[in-house]
GROMACS .gro file of C-alpha atoms in nm:
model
  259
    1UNK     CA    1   4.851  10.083   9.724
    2UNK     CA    2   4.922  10.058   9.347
    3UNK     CA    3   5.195  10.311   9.133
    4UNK     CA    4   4.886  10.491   8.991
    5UNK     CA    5   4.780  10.635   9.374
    6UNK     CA    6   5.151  10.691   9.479
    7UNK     CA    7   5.189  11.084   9.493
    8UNK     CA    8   5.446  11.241   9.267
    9UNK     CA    9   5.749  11.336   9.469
   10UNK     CA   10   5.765  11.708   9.455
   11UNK     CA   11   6.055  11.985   9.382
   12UNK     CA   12   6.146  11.815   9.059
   13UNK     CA   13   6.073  11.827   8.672
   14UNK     CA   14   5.762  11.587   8.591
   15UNK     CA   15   5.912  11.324   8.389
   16UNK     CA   16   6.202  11.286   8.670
   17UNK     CA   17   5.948  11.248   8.916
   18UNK     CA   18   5.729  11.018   8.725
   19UNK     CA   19   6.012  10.817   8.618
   20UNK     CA   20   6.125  10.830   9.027
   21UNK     CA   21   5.747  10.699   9.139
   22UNK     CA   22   5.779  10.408   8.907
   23UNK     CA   23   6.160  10.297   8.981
   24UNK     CA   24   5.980  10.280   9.309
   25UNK     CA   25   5.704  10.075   9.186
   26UNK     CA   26   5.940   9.865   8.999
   27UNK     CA   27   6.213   9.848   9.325
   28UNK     CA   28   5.918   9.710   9.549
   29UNK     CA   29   5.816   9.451   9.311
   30UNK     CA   30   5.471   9.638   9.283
   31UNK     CA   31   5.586   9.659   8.899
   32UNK     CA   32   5.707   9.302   8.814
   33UNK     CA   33   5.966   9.173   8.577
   34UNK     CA   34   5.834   9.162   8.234
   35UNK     CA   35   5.534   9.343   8.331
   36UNK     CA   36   5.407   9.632   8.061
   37UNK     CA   37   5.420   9.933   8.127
   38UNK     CA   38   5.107  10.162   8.071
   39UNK     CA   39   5.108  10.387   7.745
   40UNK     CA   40   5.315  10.705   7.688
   41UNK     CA   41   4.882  10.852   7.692
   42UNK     CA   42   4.827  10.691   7.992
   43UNK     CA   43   5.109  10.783   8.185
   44UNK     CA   44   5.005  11.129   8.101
   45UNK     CA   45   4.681  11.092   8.152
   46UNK     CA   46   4.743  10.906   8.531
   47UNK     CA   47   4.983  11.219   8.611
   48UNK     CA   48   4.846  11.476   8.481
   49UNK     CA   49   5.119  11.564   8.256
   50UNK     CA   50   5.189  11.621   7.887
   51UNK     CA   51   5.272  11.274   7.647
   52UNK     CA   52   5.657  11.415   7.595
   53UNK     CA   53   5.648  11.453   7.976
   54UNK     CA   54   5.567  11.089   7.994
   55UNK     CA   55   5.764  10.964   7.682
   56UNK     CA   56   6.077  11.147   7.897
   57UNK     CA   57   6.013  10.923   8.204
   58UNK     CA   58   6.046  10.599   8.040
   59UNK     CA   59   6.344  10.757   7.857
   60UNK     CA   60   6.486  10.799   8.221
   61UNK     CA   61   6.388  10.454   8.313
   62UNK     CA   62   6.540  10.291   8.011
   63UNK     CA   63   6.874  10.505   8.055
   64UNK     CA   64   6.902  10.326   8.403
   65UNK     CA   65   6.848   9.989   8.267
   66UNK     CA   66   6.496   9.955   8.443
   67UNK     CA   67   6.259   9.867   8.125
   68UNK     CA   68   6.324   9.802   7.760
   69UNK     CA   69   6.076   9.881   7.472
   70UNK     CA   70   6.017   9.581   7.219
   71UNK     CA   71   5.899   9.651   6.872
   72UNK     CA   72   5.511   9.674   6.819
   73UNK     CA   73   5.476   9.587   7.182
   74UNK     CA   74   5.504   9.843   7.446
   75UNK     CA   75   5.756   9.894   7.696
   76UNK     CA   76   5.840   9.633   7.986
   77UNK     CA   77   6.003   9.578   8.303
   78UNK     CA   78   6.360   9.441   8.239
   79UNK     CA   79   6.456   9.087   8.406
   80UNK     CA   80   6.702   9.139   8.677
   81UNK     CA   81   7.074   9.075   8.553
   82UNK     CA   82   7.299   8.842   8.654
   83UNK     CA   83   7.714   8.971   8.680
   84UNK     CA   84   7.967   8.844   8.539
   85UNK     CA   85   8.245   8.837   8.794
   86UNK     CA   86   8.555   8.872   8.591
   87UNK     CA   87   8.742   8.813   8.954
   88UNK     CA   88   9.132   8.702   9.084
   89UNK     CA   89   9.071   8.317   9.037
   90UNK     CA   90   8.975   8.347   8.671
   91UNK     CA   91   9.320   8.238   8.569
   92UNK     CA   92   9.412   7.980   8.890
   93UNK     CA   93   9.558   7.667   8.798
   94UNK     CA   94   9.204   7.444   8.909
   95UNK     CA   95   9.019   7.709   8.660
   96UNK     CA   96   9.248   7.575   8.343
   97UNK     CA   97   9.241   7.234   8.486
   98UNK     CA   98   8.874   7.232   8.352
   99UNK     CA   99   8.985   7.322   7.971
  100UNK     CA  100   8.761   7.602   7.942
  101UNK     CA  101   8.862   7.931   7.908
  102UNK     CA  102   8.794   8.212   8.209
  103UNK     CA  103   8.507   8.310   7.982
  104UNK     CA  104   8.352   8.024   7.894
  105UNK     CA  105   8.371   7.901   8.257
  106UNK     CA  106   8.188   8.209   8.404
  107UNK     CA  107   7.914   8.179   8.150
  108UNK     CA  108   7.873   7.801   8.251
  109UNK     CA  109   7.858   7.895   8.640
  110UNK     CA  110   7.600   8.082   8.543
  111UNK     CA  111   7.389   7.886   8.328
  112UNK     CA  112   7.426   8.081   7.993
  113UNK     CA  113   7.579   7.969   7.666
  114UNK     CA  114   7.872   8.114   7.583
  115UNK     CA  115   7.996   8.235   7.229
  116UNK     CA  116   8.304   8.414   7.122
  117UNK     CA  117   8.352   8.584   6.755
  118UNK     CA  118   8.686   8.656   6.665
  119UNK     CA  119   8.686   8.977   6.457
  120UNK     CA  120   9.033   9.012   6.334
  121UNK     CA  121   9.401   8.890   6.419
  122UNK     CA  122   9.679   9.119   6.266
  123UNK     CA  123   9.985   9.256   6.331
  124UNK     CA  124   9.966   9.608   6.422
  125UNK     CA  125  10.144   9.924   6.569
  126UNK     CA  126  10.062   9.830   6.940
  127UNK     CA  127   9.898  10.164   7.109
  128UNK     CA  128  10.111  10.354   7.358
  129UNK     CA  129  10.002  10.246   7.704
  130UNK     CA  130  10.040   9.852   7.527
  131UNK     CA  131  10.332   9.909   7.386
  132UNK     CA  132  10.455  10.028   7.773
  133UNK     CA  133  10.330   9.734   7.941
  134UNK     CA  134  10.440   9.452   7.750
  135UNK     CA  135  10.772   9.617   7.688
  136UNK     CA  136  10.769   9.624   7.295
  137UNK     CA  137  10.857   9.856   7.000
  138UNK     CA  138  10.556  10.157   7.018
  139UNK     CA  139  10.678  10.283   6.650
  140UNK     CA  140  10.656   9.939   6.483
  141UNK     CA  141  10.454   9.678   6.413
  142UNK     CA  142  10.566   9.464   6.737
  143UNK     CA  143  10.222   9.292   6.818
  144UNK     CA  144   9.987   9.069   6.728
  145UNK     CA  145   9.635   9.198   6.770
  146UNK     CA  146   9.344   8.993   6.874
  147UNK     CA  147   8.994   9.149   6.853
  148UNK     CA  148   8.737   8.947   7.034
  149UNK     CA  149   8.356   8.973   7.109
  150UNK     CA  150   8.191   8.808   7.367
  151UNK     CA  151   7.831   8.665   7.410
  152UNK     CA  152   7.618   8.505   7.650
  153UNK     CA  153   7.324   8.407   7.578
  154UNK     CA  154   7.366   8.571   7.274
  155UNK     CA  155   7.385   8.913   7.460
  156UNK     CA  156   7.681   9.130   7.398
  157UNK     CA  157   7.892   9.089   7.705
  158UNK     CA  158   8.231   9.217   7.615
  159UNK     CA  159   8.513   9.349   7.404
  160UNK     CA  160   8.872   9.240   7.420
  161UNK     CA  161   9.151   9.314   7.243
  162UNK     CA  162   9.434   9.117   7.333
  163UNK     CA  163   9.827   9.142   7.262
  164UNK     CA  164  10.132   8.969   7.187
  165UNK     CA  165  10.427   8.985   7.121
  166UNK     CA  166  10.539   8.957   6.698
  167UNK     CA  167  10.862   8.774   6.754
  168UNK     CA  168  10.622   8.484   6.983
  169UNK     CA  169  10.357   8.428   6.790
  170UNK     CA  170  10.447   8.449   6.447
  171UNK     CA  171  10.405   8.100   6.274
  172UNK     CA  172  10.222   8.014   6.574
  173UNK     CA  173   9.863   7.897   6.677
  174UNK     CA  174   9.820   8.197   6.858
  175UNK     CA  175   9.748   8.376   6.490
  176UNK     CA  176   9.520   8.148   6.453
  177UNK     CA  177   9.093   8.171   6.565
  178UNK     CA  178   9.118   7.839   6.721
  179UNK     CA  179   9.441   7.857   6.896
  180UNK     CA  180   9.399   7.470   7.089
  181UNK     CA  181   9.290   7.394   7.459
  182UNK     CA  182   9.277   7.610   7.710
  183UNK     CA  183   9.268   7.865   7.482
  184UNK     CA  184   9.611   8.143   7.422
  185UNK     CA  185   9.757   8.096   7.729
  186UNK     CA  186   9.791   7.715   7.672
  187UNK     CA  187   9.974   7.771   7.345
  188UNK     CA  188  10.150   8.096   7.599
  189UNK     CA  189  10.256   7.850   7.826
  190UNK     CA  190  10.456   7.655   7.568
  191UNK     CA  191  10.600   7.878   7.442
  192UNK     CA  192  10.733   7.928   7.843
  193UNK     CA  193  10.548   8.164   7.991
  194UNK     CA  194  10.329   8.039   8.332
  195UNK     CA  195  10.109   8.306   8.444
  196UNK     CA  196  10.236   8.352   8.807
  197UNK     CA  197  10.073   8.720   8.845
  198UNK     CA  198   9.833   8.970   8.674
  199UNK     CA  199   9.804   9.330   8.698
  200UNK     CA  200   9.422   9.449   8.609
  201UNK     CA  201   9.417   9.848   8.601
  202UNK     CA  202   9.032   9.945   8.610
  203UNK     CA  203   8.841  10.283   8.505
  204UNK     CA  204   8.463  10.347   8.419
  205UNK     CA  205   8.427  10.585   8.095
  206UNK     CA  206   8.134  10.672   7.869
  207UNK     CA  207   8.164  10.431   7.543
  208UNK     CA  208   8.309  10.521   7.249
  209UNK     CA  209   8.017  10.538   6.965
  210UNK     CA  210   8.199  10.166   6.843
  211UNK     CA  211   8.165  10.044   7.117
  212UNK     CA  212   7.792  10.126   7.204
  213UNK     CA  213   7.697  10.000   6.929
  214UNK     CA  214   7.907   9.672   6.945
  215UNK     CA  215   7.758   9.608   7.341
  216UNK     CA  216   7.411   9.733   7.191
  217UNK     CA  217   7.403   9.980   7.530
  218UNK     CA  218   7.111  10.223   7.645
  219UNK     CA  219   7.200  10.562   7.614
  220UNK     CA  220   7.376  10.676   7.957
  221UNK     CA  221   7.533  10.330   8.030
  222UNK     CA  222   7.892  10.343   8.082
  223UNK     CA  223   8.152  10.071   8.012
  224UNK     CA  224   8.445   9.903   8.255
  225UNK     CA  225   8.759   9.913   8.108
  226UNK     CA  226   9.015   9.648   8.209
  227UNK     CA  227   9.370   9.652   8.101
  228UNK     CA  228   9.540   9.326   8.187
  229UNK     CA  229   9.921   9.217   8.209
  230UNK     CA  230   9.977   8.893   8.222
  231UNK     CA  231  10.357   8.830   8.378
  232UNK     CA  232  10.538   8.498   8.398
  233UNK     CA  233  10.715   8.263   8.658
  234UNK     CA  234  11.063   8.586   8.562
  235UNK     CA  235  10.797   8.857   8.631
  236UNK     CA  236  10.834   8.910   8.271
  237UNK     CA  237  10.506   9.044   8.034
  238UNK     CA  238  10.401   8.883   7.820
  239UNK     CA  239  10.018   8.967   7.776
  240UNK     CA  240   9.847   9.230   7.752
  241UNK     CA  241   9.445   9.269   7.705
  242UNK     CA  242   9.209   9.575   7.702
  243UNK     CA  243   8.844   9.457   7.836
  244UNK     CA  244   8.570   9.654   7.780
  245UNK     CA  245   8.246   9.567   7.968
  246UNK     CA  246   7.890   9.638   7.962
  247UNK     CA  247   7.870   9.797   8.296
  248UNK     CA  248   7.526   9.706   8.373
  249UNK     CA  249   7.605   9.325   8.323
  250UNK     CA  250   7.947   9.326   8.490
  251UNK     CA  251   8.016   9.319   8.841
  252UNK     CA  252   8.439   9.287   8.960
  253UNK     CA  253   8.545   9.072   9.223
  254UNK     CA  254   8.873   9.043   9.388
  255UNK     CA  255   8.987   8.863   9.690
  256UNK     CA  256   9.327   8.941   9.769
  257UNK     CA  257   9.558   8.857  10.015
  258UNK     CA  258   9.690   9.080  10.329
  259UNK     CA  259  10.003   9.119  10.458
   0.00000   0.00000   0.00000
């Protein structure tokens, strides 16, 4: 049996069930990665429905990350997407023993190139719910701000805007784009402060229309928002990032211990 006989599921609008009978297709392999898609006119033509009724399903379809539409070409089945898994050993000691940032060593474990683009470092009025985790000033300009996108394979994986502390990393390679091996918390731990604990606080949210356009995300896809604090060998703070994922190329991981 091929998509084209499979009967429409009924007590729903047509271009939800169309688009329903070809996630199907597409979940049983009977539609295969990078496989085309028939026309907007065919669609309508195999269902018996009207060409916005059909253009409305693959709107559906692309929303959920199913197909993509290329240019001049048509519209095709997506390739299945690996996850990043942004997890509780990204910052163990045999991690930095390899010199490559939590990043960069995720993107190698899974085969794709990474690349980072530093946007901006300034120092900045840190927002509120910074300013209360890394115990600074929230009505001066007590941080430095690092704005960071991240790539793999030339895909938009991730934002991150990390900060520090003014008074640390003033003068410092840390204000720099290149900050040294092992990236800031090399130049973090010289300056004293051994990550011995991190506190990730997650949410899902809609994007902001920045950010959507910085992730270059389908309409409907949320983001995973990450704040991170970093805390030393005293318990003391003394980073504090904001990640913002692509949710439908990011997949968390934790294993943590029981007591």
């Amino acid at each position: 049996m091929t998509p084209s006989d499979l009967p429409l599921p009924p007590q729903q609008p047509a271009s939800r069930r169309i688009a329903d009978t070809l996630r199907s297709a597409i979940e049983r392999g009977e539609l295969e990665a990078g496989q085309k898609l028939p026309s907007e006119r065919a669609l309508a033509e195999q269902y018996g429905a009207a060409r916005n009724t059909a253009r409305e399903a693959i709107r559906l379809l692309a929303e959920q990350g199913l197909v993509t539409a290329r240019h001049g070409r048509g519209v095709f089945v997506r390739e299945p997407q690996r996850l990043f898994r942004f997890g509780s050993d990204r910052y163990s000691i045999a991690n930095r023993e390899t010199g490559l940032t939590p990043f960069r060593l995720e993107a190698k474990k899974q085969g794709k190139v990474p690349r980072i683009d530093v946007l901006s470092i300034t120092r900045e009025v840190p927002p509120p719910d910074v300013a209360e985790r890394l115990q600074v000033p929230a009505d001066s300009e007590s941080v430095v701000h690092r704005e960071n996108h991240y790539f793999a394979d030339d895909e938009p994986v991730q934002i991150v805007s990390t900060y520090l502390r003014w008074e640390e990393a003033e003068g410092t390679l840390l204000m720099q784009a290149k900050s040294g091996p092992n990236g800031i918390y090399g130049r973090l731990e010289e300056l004293g402060h051994v990550m011995t604990r991190v506190r990730d606080e997650i949410s899902a949210r809609m994007p902001s229309p920045e950010e959507a356009r910085v992730l270059d995300l389908l309409p409907g896809v949320p983001v995973l928002e990450v704040l991170h604090t970093s805390l030393d060998q005293n318990s003391e703070p003394f980073e504090v990032s904001r990640y913002v994922h692509r949710a439908d190329q990011t997949g968390l991981l934790y294993e943590l211990p029981v007591s």
